[in-house]
């Protein structure tokens, strides 16, 4: 295995380098210009105790007001694409297109997309990055209800109509695994439901149908005129067998992958859920005395309709787990966890001092890419999410950890391309520090540090900006001397910026002098002069 050896070389010509973000995590302006509430607005406002420090994304990075600033940062990174998402309730406040469309929302995204194009940045646009209109949750139970297929399709067609002349890369859903499992099984995400053993499967079933419907809409109505691509973004860890000589561990690791990636990828590629999911969930359901499997079934007509509904596969990836078999007795009650019969472990050598997430395991990325190639017929792949966060309370712009992560993961992707995997683009996650769902602002994924306590939400470049920029301009890793030089330059620059920021408290102090002390003193002076003048005038008369 050549996992440990670094591969010097370049990416194929035209390889697309980018960064990503999503609407709810960055925009702020949650109730401005006619936007309706989303399930995440409601979740963060009402379900106190679910999100770190009860934080919300009401203002977040204020990217809604700072598109020009953000485009400057993209230019600084020299990326060729920017992955964004459209907020469904900003466009359609109730979620139902027949109710009304918010013109200000249309204008916002239209202007934003046009400005990106004027700056030679290709927009890759996600339709659903978790912010379902709250009304759809209240009235229909959100993704538990098959009626979402129609509402989502109406919304998607509106997006194709308004933005499809500009946007050529569409992602229907971002990480539907999290939407289904954390939203409807564990309740860690909005809408916070804990329908164990059924909720996630039902939600996923409707998400897959919605995806297929939207792909067909594009294919039938828009493709000829707009010539774009429609895909989905699936996020998964790599699951490695604990003992690669033990068939039970190998099967367990395979199950781990099928219950994550295969759950969505298999229907979209082959028309149905992975056999191993049908077997395990079916057997457990029987043992639990149920008359039918908790995993919903696609009809023959649906299978044919869903099969092959992707022009590219978006892939999100963060880290790796070791997997071993663990029998969970069915009588413990139905749950996704119980159905899989596995246990996840991490190698103690991957220890990270608790400051960073996730574990740095670059070789898992190459294996995942190889898995995608063999399982799904060597599809066109765009990496839509890959990155690392720091868990820090203080300002730290020297993010050596992120540099190590970029270097390792991008290099393994390069090896995968040499293996023959058809990867055409890479999206590093993410442009800015932003609201990280249940972790609030405690995890920082950004190339740019955002000072959330400051009303103006200023952004500062971390060292990794320099490093990623160099990978982009070299289109890979030319030679050891050059790559080592990038590292030194990046870390030198950041220590200077760090010192400037360390002087920030002084700056704040000076601001206070000009904003508060000066006006107060002036007012006092005027008052005093007035009193004196009165006194003098009285004496004279
Ligand atoms: C979050 O809200 C819950 C419920 O109101 C409260 O008990 C908890 O102290 C809050 N936490 C913080 C950090 O404010
Ligand atoms: C789904 O929505 C329909 C209306 O379209 C409603 O009649 C039905 O009760 C909903 N089902 C669930 C499970 O909420």
Coordinates of C-alpha atoms and ligand atoms in Angstrom, one line a residue:
X1 CA 0.0 0.0 0.0
X2 CA 1.4 3.4 -0.9
X3 CA -0.9 5.3 1.6
X4 CA 2.0 6.9 3.3
X5 CA 3.9 8.1 0.3
X6 CA 3.2 11.6 -1.0
X7 CA 2.4 11.8 -4.8
X8 CA 3.9 14.8 -6.7
X9 CA 2.0 15.6 -9.8
X10 CA -0.8 17.8 -11.3
X11 CA -4.5 17.5 -11.8
X12 CA -6.0 17.1 -15.3
X13 CA -6.4 20.4 -17.2
X14 CA -9.6 22.2 -16.5
X15 CA -10.0 20.7 -13.0
X16 CA -12.3 23.0 -11.1
X17 CA -11.2 24.3 -7.7
X18 CA -13.7 25.9 -5.3
X19 CA -15.1 26.5 -1.9
X20 CA -18.6 26.2 -0.5
X21 CA -21.1 27.6 1.9
X22 CA -24.9 27.3 2.5
X23 CA -27.7 29.8 2.9
X24 CA -28.8 29.2 6.5
X25 CA -25.3 28.9 7.8
X26 CA -24.1 32.3 6.4
X27 CA -26.8 34.6 5.1
X28 CA -28.3 36.0 8.3
X29 CA -31.2 38.4 7.6
X30 CA -33.5 35.5 8.7
X31 CA -36.7 37.6 8.6
X32 CA -35.7 40.4 6.2
X33 CA -37.1 41.4 2.8
X34 CA -40.1 39.0 2.9
X35 CA -38.3 35.8 3.8
X36 CA -40.5 33.2 5.5
X37 CA -39.2 31.2 8.5
X38 CA -37.5 27.9 8.0
X39 CA -37.5 24.8 10.2
X40 CA -34.0 25.9 11.4
X41 CA -35.2 29.4 12.4
X42 CA -38.0 27.7 14.5
X43 CA -35.6 25.0 15.9
X44 CA -33.0 27.5 17.0
X45 CA -35.6 30.0 18.4
X46 CA -37.9 27.6 20.2
X47 CA -36.1 24.3 21.0
X48 CA -33.7 25.8 23.6
X49 CA -30.9 23.5 24.8
X50 CA -30.5 21.7 21.4
X51 CA -27.9 24.0 19.9
X52 CA -24.6 24.9 21.6
X53 CA -25.2 28.0 23.9
X54 CA -28.7 28.3 22.3
X55 CA -27.1 30.1 19.4
X56 CA -29.0 30.9 16.2
X57 CA -28.1 32.0 12.7
X58 CA -30.3 35.1 12.8
X59 CA -27.4 37.2 11.7
X60 CA -24.5 34.8 11.3
X61 CA -22.0 36.1 8.8
X62 CA -24.5 38.7 7.4
X63 CA -23.6 37.4 3.9
X64 CA -27.0 38.5 2.7
X65 CA -25.6 42.1 2.9
X66 CA -22.0 41.2 2.1
X67 CA -22.0 39.5 -1.2
X68 CA -19.4 42.0 -2.6
X69 CA -17.1 41.4 0.3
X70 CA -17.4 37.6 0.0
X71 CA -16.7 37.8 -3.8
X72 CA -13.5 39.7 -2.9
X73 CA -12.5 36.8 -0.7
X74 CA -13.2 34.3 -3.5
X75 CA -11.0 36.3 -5.8
X76 CA -8.3 36.3 -3.1
X77 CA -8.5 32.5 -3.1
X78 CA -8.5 32.4 -6.9
X79 CA -11.2 29.7 -7.0
X80 CA -13.0 28.8 -10.2
X81 CA -16.3 27.8 -8.5
X82 CA -18.4 28.7 -5.5
X83 CA -20.9 26.3 -4.1
X84 CA -23.9 28.1 -2.6
X85 CA -27.4 27.2 -1.7
X86 CA -30.8 28.9 -2.3
X87 CA -33.0 29.4 0.7
X88 CA -36.4 28.0 -0.2
X89 CA -38.3 30.2 2.2
X90 CA -36.5 33.3 1.0
X91 CA -37.9 32.6 -2.5
X92 CA -41.2 31.1 -1.5
X93 CA -42.1 32.2 2.1
X94 CA -44.7 29.5 2.7
X95 CA -43.0 26.8 0.6
X96 CA -46.0 26.6 -1.7
X97 CA -45.3 28.3 -5.0
X98 CA -49.1 28.8 -5.7
X99 CA -49.3 31.0 -2.5
X100 CA -46.7 33.6 -3.7
X101 CA -43.1 34.1 -4.8
X102 CA -41.0 36.7 -3.0
X103 CA -39.6 39.1 -5.7
X104 CA -36.9 40.4 -3.4
X105 CA -35.6 36.9 -2.9
X106 CA -35.5 36.2 -6.6
X107 CA -33.6 39.5 -7.1
X108 CA -31.1 38.7 -4.4
X109 CA -30.1 35.4 -5.9
X110 CA -30.2 36.7 -9.4
X111 CA -27.9 39.6 -8.6
X112 CA -25.6 37.4 -6.6
X113 CA -25.3 34.8 -9.3
X114 CA -24.7 37.4 -12.0
X115 CA -22.0 39.1 -9.9
X116 CA -20.2 35.7 -9.5
X117 CA -20.3 35.2 -13.2
X118 CA -19.0 38.7 -13.9
X119 CA -16.0 37.7 -11.7
X120 CA -15.4 34.5 -13.6
X121 CA -16.6 32.3 -10.7
X122 CA -18.9 29.5 -11.7
X123 CA -21.9 29.1 -9.3
X124 CA -22.7 25.5 -8.2
X125 CA -26.2 25.8 -6.7
X126 CA -27.8 23.6 -4.1
X127 CA -31.6 23.7 -3.9
X128 CA -32.0 22.1 -0.5
X129 CA -29.4 22.7 2.2
X130 CA -31.7 21.8 5.2
X131 CA -33.8 25.0 5.5
X132 CA -37.3 23.7 4.7
X133 CA -40.1 26.3 4.9
X134 CA -41.6 26.1 8.4
X135 CA -45.1 26.1 7.0
X136 CA -44.5 22.8 5.2
X137 CA -43.4 21.3 8.5
X138 CA -46.5 22.6 10.4
X139 CA -49.1 21.7 7.7
X140 CA -47.8 18.5 6.3
X141 CA -45.1 17.1 8.6
X142 CA -42.3 18.0 6.3
X143 CA -40.3 15.2 4.7
X144 CA -42.6 12.6 6.4
X145 CA -45.2 13.6 3.8
X146 CA -45.1 12.5 0.2
X147 CA -46.7 15.8 -0.8
X148 CA -43.2 17.4 -0.4
X149 CA -42.4 15.9 -3.8
X150 CA -44.8 18.3 -5.6
X151 CA -43.8 21.3 -3.5
X152 CA -40.1 20.7 -4.0
X153 CA -40.5 20.2 -7.7
X154 CA -42.5 23.5 -8.0
X155 CA -39.7 25.3 -6.2
X156 CA -37.0 23.6 -8.3
X157 CA -38.7 24.6 -11.5
X158 CA -39.0 28.2 -10.3
X159 CA -35.2 28.1 -9.8
X160 CA -34.6 26.7 -13.2
X161 CA -36.8 29.3 -14.7
X162 CA -35.3 32.3 -12.9
X163 CA -31.6 31.2 -12.7
X164 CA -31.1 28.4 -15.2
X165 CA -29.7 30.5 -17.9
X166 CA -26.8 31.4 -15.6
X167 CA -26.5 28.2 -13.4
X168 CA -25.2 25.0 -15.1
X169 CA -24.5 22.9 -12.0
X170 CA -27.5 22.0 -9.8
X171 CA -27.4 20.0 -6.6
X172 CA -30.9 18.9 -5.5
X173 CA -30.1 17.8 -1.9
X174 CA -27.1 18.4 0.3
X175 CA -26.3 15.4 2.6
X176 CA -29.8 13.9 2.7
X177 CA -28.4 11.3 5.2
X178 CA -28.2 14.0 7.9
X179 CA -31.6 15.5 6.9
X180 CA -33.2 12.1 7.4
X181 CA -31.3 10.7 10.3
X182 CA -30.6 13.8 12.4
X183 CA -33.9 15.5 11.6
X184 CA -36.3 12.6 12.0
X185 CA -34.5 9.8 14.0
X186 CA -32.2 11.4 16.6
X187 CA -33.8 14.8 16.6
X188 CA -30.4 16.5 16.8
X189 CA -31.3 18.7 13.8
X190 CA -34.5 20.5 12.8
X191 CA -37.3 19.7 12.9
X192 CA -36.1 17.7 16.0
X193 CA -38.3 14.7 15.6
X194 CA -37.4 11.3 17.2
X195 CA -39.3 8.8 15.2
X196 CA -36.9 6.0 15.8
X197 CA -36.6 3.2 13.3
X198 CA -39.2 4.7 10.9
X199 CA -38.8 8.6 10.6
X200 CA -35.5 8.6 8.8
X201 CA -36.5 5.9 6.3
X202 CA -39.7 7.7 5.4
X203 CA -38.0 11.0 5.0
X204 CA -35.3 9.5 2.8
X205 CA -37.9 7.7 0.7
X206 CA -39.6 11.1 -0.1
X207 CA -36.3 12.8 -0.6
X208 CA -35.2 10.2 -3.2
X209 CA -38.6 10.6 -5.0
X210 CA -38.3 14.4 -4.9
X211 CA -34.8 14.2 -6.3
X212 CA -35.9 11.9 -9.2
X213 CA -38.9 14.1 -10.0
X214 CA -36.7 17.3 -10.2
X215 CA -34.1 15.5 -12.4
X216 CA -36.9 14.4 -14.8
X217 CA -38.4 18.0 -14.8
X218 CA -35.0 19.4 -15.8
X219 CA -34.5 16.7 -18.4
X220 CA -37.9 17.2 -20.0
X221 CA -38.4 20.9 -19.7
X222 CA -35.0 22.7 -19.3
X223 CA -32.1 20.7 -20.4
X224 CA -32.4 21.3 -24.1
X225 CA -32.4 25.1 -23.6
X226 CA -30.1 25.4 -20.6
X227 CA -27.6 22.6 -21.1
X228 CA -26.8 22.2 -17.4
X229 CA -26.2 19.2 -15.1
X230 CA -28.3 18.0 -12.2
X231 CA -26.9 15.9 -9.4
X232 CA -27.1 15.2 -5.7
X233 CA -24.5 15.7 -2.9
X234 CA -24.1 12.6 -0.6
X235 CA -21.8 12.9 2.4
X236 CA -20.2 9.9 4.0
X237 CA -17.3 8.8 6.1
X238 CA -15.2 5.9 4.9
X239 CA -15.7 2.7 6.9
X240 CA -12.6 0.5 7.1
X241 CA -12.9 -3.0 8.6
X242 CA -11.1 -3.3 11.9
X243 CA -9.5 -6.6 10.9
X244 CA -9.1 -6.9 7.1
X245 CA -8.7 -10.7 7.4
X246 CA -12.0 -11.1 9.3
X247 CA -15.0 -11.6 6.9
X248 CA -17.4 -10.4 9.6
X249 CA -15.6 -7.1 9.8
X250 CA -15.4 -6.8 6.1
X251 CA -19.2 -7.3 5.8
X252 CA -19.8 -4.9 8.7
X253 CA -17.8 -2.2 6.9
X254 CA -19.7 -2.9 3.7
X255 CA -23.0 -2.5 5.7
X256 CA -21.7 0.8 7.1
X257 CA -21.2 2.1 3.6
X258 CA -24.5 0.8 2.2
X259 CA -26.5 2.3 5.1
X260 CA -24.8 5.6 4.4
X261 CA -23.9 6.1 0.8
X262 CA -25.9 3.2 -0.7
X263 CA -29.1 4.3 1.0
X264 CA -29.3 7.2 -1.5
X265 CA -26.8 6.3 -4.3
X266 CA -28.1 2.8 -5.0
X267 CA -31.7 3.9 -5.8
X268 CA -30.5 6.8 -7.9
X269 CA -28.0 4.6 -9.8
X270 CA -29.7 1.2 -9.8
X271 CA -33.4 1.9 -8.9
X272 CA -33.6 0.4 -5.4
X273 CA -32.2 0.3 -1.9
X274 CA -29.1 -1.8 -1.3
X275 CA -30.0 -5.5 -0.8
X276 CA -28.3 -5.5 2.6
X277 CA -30.5 -2.7 3.9
X278 CA -33.6 -4.6 2.7
X279 CA -32.4 -7.8 4.4
X280 CA -31.4 -6.3 7.7
X281 CA -34.3 -3.9 8.2
X282 CA -36.7 -6.6 6.9
X283 CA -35.4 -9.2 9.4
X284 CA -35.4 -6.9 12.4
X285 CA -38.9 -5.7 11.5
X286 CA -40.1 -9.3 11.5
X287 CA -38.3 -10.0 14.9
X288 CA -40.1 -6.9 16.3
X289 CA -43.4 -8.4 15.3
X290 CA -44.2 -6.0 12.5
X291 CA -46.2 -7.2 9.5
X292 CA -44.0 -5.4 7.1
X293 CA -40.5 -3.9 6.8
X294 CA -39.9 -0.5 8.2
X295 CA -38.0 0.3 5.1
X296 CA -40.5 1.6 2.5
X297 CA -40.7 -0.1 -0.9
X298 CA -40.5 1.4 -4.4
X299 CA -43.0 0.1 -6.9
X300 CA -41.6 -1.3 -10.2
X301 CA -42.7 1.9 -11.9
X302 CA -40.9 4.0 -9.3
X303 CA -37.7 2.0 -9.6
X304 CA -37.6 2.6 -13.4
X305 CA -38.4 6.3 -12.8
X306 CA -35.7 6.8 -10.2
X307 CA -32.9 4.7 -11.8
X308 CA -30.2 6.8 -13.5
X309 CA -31.5 10.2 -12.3
X310 CA -28.1 12.0 -12.0
X311 CA -25.7 13.8 -14.3
X312 CA -23.0 13.8 -11.7
X313 CA -22.5 12.5 -8.2
X314 CA -21.6 15.1 -5.6
X315 CA -19.5 13.7 -2.8
X316 CA -19.0 15.1 0.7
X317 CA -16.4 13.5 2.9
X318 CA -14.8 14.4 6.2
X319 CA -13.2 11.5 8.0
X320 CA -12.9 7.7 8.5
X321 CA -14.1 5.1 11.0
X322 CA -13.0 1.6 11.8
X323 CA -15.9 -0.8 11.7
X324 CA -16.6 -4.1 13.4
X325 CA -19.7 -6.3 13.7
X326 CA -21.8 -5.8 16.7
X327 CA -25.2 -7.6 17.1
X328 CA -27.9 -5.4 18.5
X329 CA -30.8 -7.6 19.6
X330 CA -34.0 -6.5 17.8
X331 CA -35.9 -6.5 21.1
X332 CA -34.0 -3.3 22.1
X333 CA -36.5 -1.6 19.8
X334 CA -36.4 -0.2 16.3
X335 CA -33.7 2.3 15.3
X336 CA -31.3 3.0 12.5
X337 CA -28.4 2.1 14.8
X338 CA -30.0 -1.2 15.8
X339 CA -30.7 -2.1 12.2
X340 CA -27.1 -1.9 11.1
X341 CA -25.5 -4.3 13.6
X342 CA -22.1 -2.5 13.6
X343 CA -19.8 -0.6 16.0
X344 CA -17.7 2.4 15.0
X345 CA -14.2 2.9 16.4
X346 CA -11.4 5.4 15.9
X347 CA -7.7 4.7 16.0
X348 CA -6.2 6.2 19.2
X349 CA -3.3 7.3 17.0
X350 CA -5.6 9.7 15.3
X351 CA -5.9 11.6 18.5
X352 CA -6.2 15.4 17.9
X353 CA -6.1 16.9 21.4
X354 CA -9.8 17.6 21.2
X355 CA -9.3 20.8 19.4
X356 CA -10.1 19.7 15.9
X357 CA -12.7 17.8 14.0
X358 CA -12.5 15.4 12.2
X359 CA -9.7 12.9 12.5
X360 CA -7.1 13.3 9.9
X361 CA -7.2 10.1 7.8
X362 CA -6.5 11.1 4.2
X363 CA -6.2 7.5 2.8
X364 CA -9.9 6.9 3.6
X365 CA -10.8 9.5 1.0
X366 CA -9.0 7.6 -1.8
X367 CA -10.8 4.4 -0.7
X368 CA -14.2 6.2 -0.7
X369 CA -13.5 7.5 -4.2
X370 CA -12.5 4.1 -5.4
X371 CA -15.6 2.6 -3.8
X372 CA -17.8 5.1 -5.7
X373 CA -16.1 4.3 -9.0
X374 CA -16.6 0.5 -8.7
X375 CA -20.1 0.6 -7.1
X376 CA -21.8 3.1 -9.3
X377 CA -20.2 2.5 -12.7
X378 CA -17.5 5.2 -12.7
X379 CA -19.8 8.2 -12.6
X380 CA -18.8 11.8 -13.1
X381 CA -17.9 13.0 -9.5
X382 CA -17.6 16.5 -8.0
X383 CA -16.3 16.6 -4.5
X384 CA -18.8 19.0 -2.9
X385 CA -17.6 19.1 0.7
X386 CA -14.3 18.3 2.3
X387 CA -12.7 20.2 5.2
X388 CA -11.8 20.5 8.8
X389 CA -12.8 22.7 11.7
X390 CA -11.1 24.1 14.8
X391 CA -12.8 24.2 18.1
X392 CA -11.3 27.4 19.4
X393 CA -12.6 30.2 21.5
X394 CA -9.6 32.5 20.8
X395 CA -8.4 34.0 17.5
X396 CA -6.0 31.6 15.7
X397 CA -5.2 32.4 12.1
X398 CA -2.2 30.0 11.9
X399 CA -4.3 26.9 11.0
X400 CA -1.6 24.4 10.4
X401 CA -4.0 21.6 11.0
X402 CA -6.1 22.8 8.0
X403 CA -3.0 23.0 5.9
X404 CA -2.1 19.4 6.8
X405 CA -5.7 18.3 6.0
X406 CA -5.7 20.0 2.6
X407 CA -2.4 18.7 1.7
X408 CA -3.2 15.1 2.7
X409 CA -6.8 14.9 1.4
X410 CA -6.2 16.7 -1.9
X411 CA -3.2 14.4 -2.5
X412 CA -5.3 11.3 -2.0
X413 CA -7.8 12.6 -4.4
X414 CA -5.0 13.1 -6.9
X415 CA -4.0 9.4 -6.4
X416 CA -7.7 8.4 -6.9
X417 CA -7.7 10.3 -10.2
X418 CA -4.6 8.3 -11.2
X419 CA -6.5 5.2 -10.3
X420 CA -9.1 6.2 -12.9
X421 CA -11.8 7.8 -10.7
X422 CA -13.6 10.5 -12.8
X423 CA -13.3 13.5 -10.4
X424 CA -13.8 16.8 -12.2
X425 CA -13.9 19.3 -9.3
X426 CA -13.1 19.8 -5.6
X427 CA -15.0 22.0 -3.2
X428 CA -13.2 22.8 0.1
X429 CA -15.5 23.3 3.0
X430 CA -15.8 26.2 3.7
X431 CA -15.2 29.9 2.6
X432 CA -16.1 31.3 6.0
X433 CA -16.5 30.3 9.7
X434 CA -20.2 30.0 10.0
X435 CA -23.2 28.6 12.0
X436 CA -22.5 24.8 12.4
X437 CA -25.9 23.5 13.2
X438 CA -26.1 21.8 16.6
X439 CA -22.5 23.1 17.3
X440 CA -23.4 26.7 16.8
X441 CA -20.3 28.9 16.3
X442 CA -18.1 26.6 18.3
X443 CA -16.7 24.8 15.2
X444 CA -14.8 26.9 12.7
X445 CA -14.5 25.5 9.2
X446 CA -13.5 28.7 7.4
X447 CA -10.6 29.7 5.3
X448 CA -11.6 33.1 6.7
X449 CA -12.0 33.8 10.4
X450 CA -15.2 35.6 11.2
X451 CA -15.4 37.8 14.3
X452 CA -19.1 37.0 15.2
X453 CA -19.1 39.3 18.3
X454 CA -18.4 42.3 16.1
X455 CA -21.6 43.8 14.6
X456 CA -19.8 44.2 11.3
X457 CA -18.7 40.5 11.1
X458 CA -15.2 41.3 9.8
X459 CA -13.4 38.4 8.0
X460 CA -9.6 37.7 8.4
X461 CA -7.6 35.2 6.2
X462 CA -6.2 32.2 7.9
X463 CA -2.8 30.7 6.8
X464 CA -4.6 28.1 4.7
X465 CA -5.8 30.8 2.3
X466 CA -2.2 31.1 1.0
X467 CA -1.7 27.4 0.9
X468 CA -4.9 26.5 -1.0
X469 CA -4.3 29.4 -3.4
X470 CA -0.9 27.9 -4.2
X471 CA -2.4 24.4 -4.8
X472 CA -4.9 26.0 -7.2
X473 CA -2.4 28.1 -9.2
X474 CA -0.1 25.0 -9.5
X475 CA -3.1 22.8 -10.2
X476 CA -1.6 20.2 -7.8
X477 CA 1.7 19.6 -6.1
X478 CA 4.7 20.3 -8.5
X479 CA 7.7 19.2 -6.3
X480 CA 8.8 18.9 -2.7
X481 CA 10.8 22.1 -2.6
X482 CA 7.9 24.2 -3.9
X483 CA 5.3 22.6 -1.6
X484 CA 7.6 23.1 1.4
X485 CA 8.0 26.7 0.4
X486 CA 4.2 27.3 0.3
X487 CA 4.0 26.0 3.9
X488 CA 6.7 28.4 5.2
X489 CA 5.2 31.4 3.5
X490 CA 1.7 30.6 4.7
X491 CA 2.8 30.2 8.3
X492 CA 4.9 33.4 8.2
X493 CA 2.1 35.5 6.9
X494 CA -0.4 34.3 9.5
X495 CA 1.8 35.1 12.5
X496 CA 2.0 38.7 11.3
X497 CA -1.8 38.9 11.0
X498 CA -2.2 37.2 14.3
X499 CA -0.1 40.0 16.0
X500 CA -2.3 42.6 14.4
X501 CA -5.4 40.9 15.7
X502 CA -3.8 40.5 19.1
X503 CA -3.7 44.3 19.2
X504 CA -7.5 44.4 18.5
X505 CA -8.6 45.0 22.1
X506 CA -6.6 48.3 21.9
X507 CA -8.3 49.1 18.6
X508 CA -11.7 48.5 20.3
X509 CA -10.6 50.8 23.1
X510 CA -9.7 53.5 20.7
X511 CA -13.1 53.1 19.0
X512 CA -14.7 53.6 22.3
X513 CA -12.7 56.8 22.8
X514 CA -14.0 58.2 19.6
X515 CA -17.5 56.9 19.8
X516 CA -18.4 57.5 23.5
X517 CA -15.7 59.5 25.3
X518 CA -15.3 62.3 22.7
X519 CA -19.0 63.1 22.4
X520 CA -19.6 63.0 26.1
X521 CA -16.7 65.4 26.8
X522 CA -17.9 67.7 24.1
X523 CA -21.4 67.8 25.5
X524 CA -20.1 68.5 29.0
X525 CA -17.9 71.3 27.6
X526 CA -20.9 72.9 25.9
X527 CA -23.0 72.6 29.0
X528 CA -20.3 74.1 31.2
X529 CA -19.7 77.0 28.8
X530 CA -23.4 77.7 28.8
X531 CA -23.5 77.8 32.6
X532 CA -20.5 80.0 32.7
X533 CA -21.9 82.4 30.1
X534 CA -25.2 82.6 32.0
X535 CA -23.3 83.4 35.2
X536 CA -21.2 86.1 33.5
X537 CA -24.2 87.7 31.8
X538 CA -26.0 87.8 35.2
X539 CA -23.1 89.5 36.9
X540 CA -22.9 92.1 34.2
X541 CA -26.5 93.1 34.4
Ligands
LIG1 C1 -30.4 27.4 26.8 O1 -31.8 27.4 27.1 C2 -32.1 26.5 28.1 C3 -33.7 26.4 28.2 O2 -34.2 27.7 28.2 C4 -31.5 26.9 29.4 O3 -31.8 26.0 30.4 C5 -30.0 27.0 29.2 O4 -29.4 27.5 30.4 C6 -29.6 27.9 28.1 N1 -28.2 27.9 27.8 C7 -27.5 29.0 27.7 C8 -26.0 28.8 27.5 O5 -28.0 30.1 27.7
LIG2 C1 -49.8 14.7 4.2 O1 -50.4 15.9 3.6 C2 -51.8 15.7 3.3 C3 -52.2 16.9 2.6 O2 -51.5 17.0 1.4 C4 -52.6 15.5 4.6 O3 -53.9 15.2 4.3 C5 -52.0 14.3 5.3 O4 -52.6 14.1 6.6 C6 -50.5 14.4 5.5 N1 -49.9 13.2 6.1 C7 -49.2 13.2 7.1 C8 -48.6 11.8 7.5 O5 -48.9 14.2 7.8

